[in-house]
XYZ file of C-alpha atoms in Angstrom:
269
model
C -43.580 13.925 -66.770
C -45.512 15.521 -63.785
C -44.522 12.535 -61.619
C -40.594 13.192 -62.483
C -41.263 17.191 -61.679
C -42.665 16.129 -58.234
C -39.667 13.414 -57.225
C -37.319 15.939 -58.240
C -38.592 18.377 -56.042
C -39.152 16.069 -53.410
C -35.131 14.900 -53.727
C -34.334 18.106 -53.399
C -36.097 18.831 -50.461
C -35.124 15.503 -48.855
C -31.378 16.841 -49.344
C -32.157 20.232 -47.911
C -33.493 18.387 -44.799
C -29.777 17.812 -43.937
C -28.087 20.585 -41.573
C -24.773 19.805 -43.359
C -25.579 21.068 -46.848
C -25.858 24.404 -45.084
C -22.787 23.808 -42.964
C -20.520 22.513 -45.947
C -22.236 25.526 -47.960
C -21.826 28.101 -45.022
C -18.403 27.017 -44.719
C -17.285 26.986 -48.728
C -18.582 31.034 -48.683
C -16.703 31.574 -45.780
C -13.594 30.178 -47.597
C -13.872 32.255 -50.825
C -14.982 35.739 -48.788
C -11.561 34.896 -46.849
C -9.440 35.123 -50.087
C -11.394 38.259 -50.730
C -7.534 39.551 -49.821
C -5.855 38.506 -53.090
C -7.750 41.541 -54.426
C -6.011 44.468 -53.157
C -3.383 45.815 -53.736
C -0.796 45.636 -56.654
C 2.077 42.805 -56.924
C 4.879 42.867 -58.921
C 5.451 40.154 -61.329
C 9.107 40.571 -62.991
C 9.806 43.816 -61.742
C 6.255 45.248 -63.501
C 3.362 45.932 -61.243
C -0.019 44.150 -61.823
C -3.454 46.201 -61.505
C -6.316 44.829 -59.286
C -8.177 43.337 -62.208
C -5.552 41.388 -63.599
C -4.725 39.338 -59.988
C -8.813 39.043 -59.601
C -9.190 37.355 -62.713
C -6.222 35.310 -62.000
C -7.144 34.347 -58.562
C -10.775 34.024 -59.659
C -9.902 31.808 -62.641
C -8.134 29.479 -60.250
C -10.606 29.145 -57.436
C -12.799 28.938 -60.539
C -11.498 25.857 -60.809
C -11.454 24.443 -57.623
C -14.845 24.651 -57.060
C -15.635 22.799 -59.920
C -13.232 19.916 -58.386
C -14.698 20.300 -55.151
C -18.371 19.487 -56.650
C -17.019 15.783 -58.632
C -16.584 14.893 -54.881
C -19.551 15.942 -53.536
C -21.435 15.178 -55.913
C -19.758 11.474 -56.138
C -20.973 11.153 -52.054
C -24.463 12.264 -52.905
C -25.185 10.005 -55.496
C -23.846 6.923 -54.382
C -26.397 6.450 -51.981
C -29.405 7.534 -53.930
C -30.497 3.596 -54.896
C -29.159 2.104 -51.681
C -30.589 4.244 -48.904
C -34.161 4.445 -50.615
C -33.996 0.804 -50.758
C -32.665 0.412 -47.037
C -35.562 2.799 -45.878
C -38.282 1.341 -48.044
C -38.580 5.022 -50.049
C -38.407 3.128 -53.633
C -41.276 1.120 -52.720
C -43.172 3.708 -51.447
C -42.749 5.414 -54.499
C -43.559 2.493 -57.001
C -46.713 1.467 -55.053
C -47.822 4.787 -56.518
C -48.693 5.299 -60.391
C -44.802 5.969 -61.282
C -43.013 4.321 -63.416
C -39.110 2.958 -62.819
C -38.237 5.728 -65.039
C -39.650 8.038 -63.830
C -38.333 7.273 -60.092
C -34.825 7.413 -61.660
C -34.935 10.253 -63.777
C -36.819 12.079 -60.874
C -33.561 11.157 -58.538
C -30.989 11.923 -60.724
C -32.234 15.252 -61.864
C -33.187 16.514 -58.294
C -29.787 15.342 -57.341
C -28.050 17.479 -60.522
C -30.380 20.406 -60.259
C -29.142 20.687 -56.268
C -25.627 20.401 -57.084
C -25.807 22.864 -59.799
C -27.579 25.442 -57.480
C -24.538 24.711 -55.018
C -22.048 25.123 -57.162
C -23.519 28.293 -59.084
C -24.029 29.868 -55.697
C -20.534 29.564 -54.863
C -19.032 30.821 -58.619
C -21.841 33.474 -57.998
C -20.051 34.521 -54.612
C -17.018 35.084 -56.432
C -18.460 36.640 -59.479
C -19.663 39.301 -56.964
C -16.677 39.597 -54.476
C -14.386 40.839 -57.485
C -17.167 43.340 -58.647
C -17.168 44.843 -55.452
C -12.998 45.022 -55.193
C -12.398 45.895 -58.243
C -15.880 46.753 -60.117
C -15.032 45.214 -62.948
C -17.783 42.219 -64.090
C -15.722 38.861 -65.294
C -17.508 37.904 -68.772
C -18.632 34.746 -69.108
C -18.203 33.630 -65.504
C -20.773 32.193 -64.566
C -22.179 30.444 -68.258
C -18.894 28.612 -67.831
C -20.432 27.347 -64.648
C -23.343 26.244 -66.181
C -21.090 24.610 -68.861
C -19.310 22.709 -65.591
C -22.571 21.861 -64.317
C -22.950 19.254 -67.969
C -20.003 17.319 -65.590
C -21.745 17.050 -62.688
C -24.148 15.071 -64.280
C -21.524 12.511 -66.255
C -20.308 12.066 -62.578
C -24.087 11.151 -61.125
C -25.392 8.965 -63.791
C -22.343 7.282 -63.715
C -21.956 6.771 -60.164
C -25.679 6.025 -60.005
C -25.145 3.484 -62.787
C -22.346 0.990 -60.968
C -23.852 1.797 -57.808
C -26.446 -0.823 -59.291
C -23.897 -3.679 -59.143
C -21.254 -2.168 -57.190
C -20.679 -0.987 -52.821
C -21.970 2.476 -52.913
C -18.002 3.901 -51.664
C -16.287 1.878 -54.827
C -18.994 2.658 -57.266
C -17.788 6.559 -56.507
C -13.984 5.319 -56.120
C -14.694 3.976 -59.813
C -16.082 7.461 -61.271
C -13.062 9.540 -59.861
C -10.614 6.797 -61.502
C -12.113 7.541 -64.961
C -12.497 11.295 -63.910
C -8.528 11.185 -63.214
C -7.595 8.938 -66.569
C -9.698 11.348 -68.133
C -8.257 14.270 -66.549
C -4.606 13.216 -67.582
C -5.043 11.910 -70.950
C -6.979 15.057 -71.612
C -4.921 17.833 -69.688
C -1.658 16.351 -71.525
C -2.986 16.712 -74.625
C -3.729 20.723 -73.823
C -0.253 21.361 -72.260
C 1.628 19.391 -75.575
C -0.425 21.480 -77.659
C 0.300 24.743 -75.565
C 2.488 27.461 -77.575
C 5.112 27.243 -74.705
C 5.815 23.608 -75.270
C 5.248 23.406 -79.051
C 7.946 26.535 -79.253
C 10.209 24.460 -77.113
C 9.592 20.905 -78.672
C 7.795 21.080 -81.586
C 9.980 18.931 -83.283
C 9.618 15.608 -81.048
C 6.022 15.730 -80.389
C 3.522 13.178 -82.102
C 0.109 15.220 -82.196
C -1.997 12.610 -83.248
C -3.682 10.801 -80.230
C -4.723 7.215 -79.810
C -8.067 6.418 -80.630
C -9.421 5.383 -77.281
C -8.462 9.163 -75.897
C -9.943 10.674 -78.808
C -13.103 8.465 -77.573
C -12.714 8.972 -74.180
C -15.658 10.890 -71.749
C -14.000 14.327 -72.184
C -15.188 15.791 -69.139
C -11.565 17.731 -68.669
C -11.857 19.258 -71.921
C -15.734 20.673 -71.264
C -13.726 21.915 -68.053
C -11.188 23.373 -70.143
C -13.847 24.456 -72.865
C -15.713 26.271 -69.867
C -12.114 27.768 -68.633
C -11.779 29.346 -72.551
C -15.364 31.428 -71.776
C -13.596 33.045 -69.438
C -10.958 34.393 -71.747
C -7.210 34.477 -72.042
C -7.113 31.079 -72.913
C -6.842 29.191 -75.927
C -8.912 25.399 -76.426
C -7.284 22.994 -77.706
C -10.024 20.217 -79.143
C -8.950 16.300 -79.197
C -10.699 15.054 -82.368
C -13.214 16.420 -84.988
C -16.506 16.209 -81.983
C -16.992 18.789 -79.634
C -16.353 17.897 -75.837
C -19.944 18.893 -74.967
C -21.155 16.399 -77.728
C -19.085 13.448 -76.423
C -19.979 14.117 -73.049
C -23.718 14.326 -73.594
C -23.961 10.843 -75.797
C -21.911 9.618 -72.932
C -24.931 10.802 -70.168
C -27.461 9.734 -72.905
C -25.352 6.496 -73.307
C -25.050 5.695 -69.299
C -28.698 6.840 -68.428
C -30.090 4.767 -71.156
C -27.816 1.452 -69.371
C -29.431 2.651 -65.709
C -32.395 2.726 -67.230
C -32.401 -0.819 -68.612
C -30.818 -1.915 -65.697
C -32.913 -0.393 -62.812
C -36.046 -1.672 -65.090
C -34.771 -5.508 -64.730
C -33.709 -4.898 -60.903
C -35.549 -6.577 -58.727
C -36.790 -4.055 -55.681
């Protein structure tokens, strides 16, 4: 276990190396202190003004949001290359010339790679967590554990994308992952607006709520987003079968890292 401590560090590190993590992270802070805006002032919404703390949780539910679909695509970039560049550069020899084990090489990688992402990603829900304190000083409950909930996503995307990156071009094998994301994301987000109260008001009558199997199966990576979204408050969650979407998204990562695994273990290097 000490040897998977010390590659993920040493991933970690090997991404920090790079000027433009700072840059991209430099310039994603820069984009959420300039909507810092959105916070003052009233608005009127149907002739009724709206206090400070309503548009902040609004806005910050939103950007909320967008961060979290920012990080599938950088995360998708970073891991694609994990396999392919150490092999190119002669790192994954280098590190099984040593006493580790395949396993441990891969679980080192894809947890340094997760851990980073989930720093990145926190940082950035932190920055808005603490721009609406200090506009409105009012704290947003359960912010940032639904960012930690998002962060269980972030790691369906790597192992997957580290997974077909095995047998597929490193662009595609990410090109794959977003496809599922998106049938996912559909399926998934269709479900939640049919079962909305506005819709089933409206046509409750010619709905069938009973899915198909395969989307009751299906990774349900939107619904841990929307799961995450219903910390926040406001919101009601609308489950698609009896298993929670944390559950079916964490035998999913067990599933898929148990395959790379396997697979890596068989590869020849």
């Amino acid at each position: 276990m000490n040897n998977v401590i010390k590659i993920t560090a040493y991933t970690m590190r090997d991404q920090l190396r790079h000027k433009s993590f700072y840059v991209l992270l430099g310039l994603s802070i820069l984009f959420i202190l300039m909507i810092r805006g959105c916070y003052d002032g009233g608005y009127t919404v149907n002739g009724e003004m709206v206090n400070n703390a309503t548009v902040a949780w609004h806005v910050s539910k939103i950007v909320f949001h967008l961060i979290a679909a920012g990080m599938f695509l950088m995360v998708s970039m970073l891991s694609m290359k994990i396999f392919s560049r150490d092999h190119e550069d002669g790192s994954v020899v280098l590190f099984l010339s040593r006493s580790v084990s395949r396993w441990q090489y891969v679980l080192g990688r894809v947890t340094g790679t997760w851990v980073l992402c989930l720093v990145f990603m926190f940082i950035l829900h932190l920055t808005i967590f603490l721009t609406v304190w200090a506009k409105t000083g009012a704290f947003i409950s359960g912010y940032l554990s639904a960012s930690l909930i998002c962060s269980i996503n972030l790691l369906f995307v790597i192992a997957c994308v580290c997974f077909l990156s095995l047998y597929l071009p490193d662009f595609i094998s990410a090109l794959f992952t977003m496809g599922i994301l998106f049938v996912g994301f559909i399926s998934d987000g269709g479900y939640q607006i049919l079962n909305s109260d506005i819709v089933r008001s409206a046509v409750s009558s010619t709905i069938n709520a009973d899915p198909a199997l395969w989307r009751v199966l299906y990774p349900k990576v939107f619904m841990v987003q929307s799961y995450a979204d219903t910390i926040l408050g406001k919101s009601e969650f609308h489950n698609m079968g009896p298993l929670h979407p944390l559950l079916n998204l964490f035998f999913y990562i067990l599933l898929i890292m148990t395959l790379l695994l396997v697979c890596f273990n068989k590869k020849e290097i």
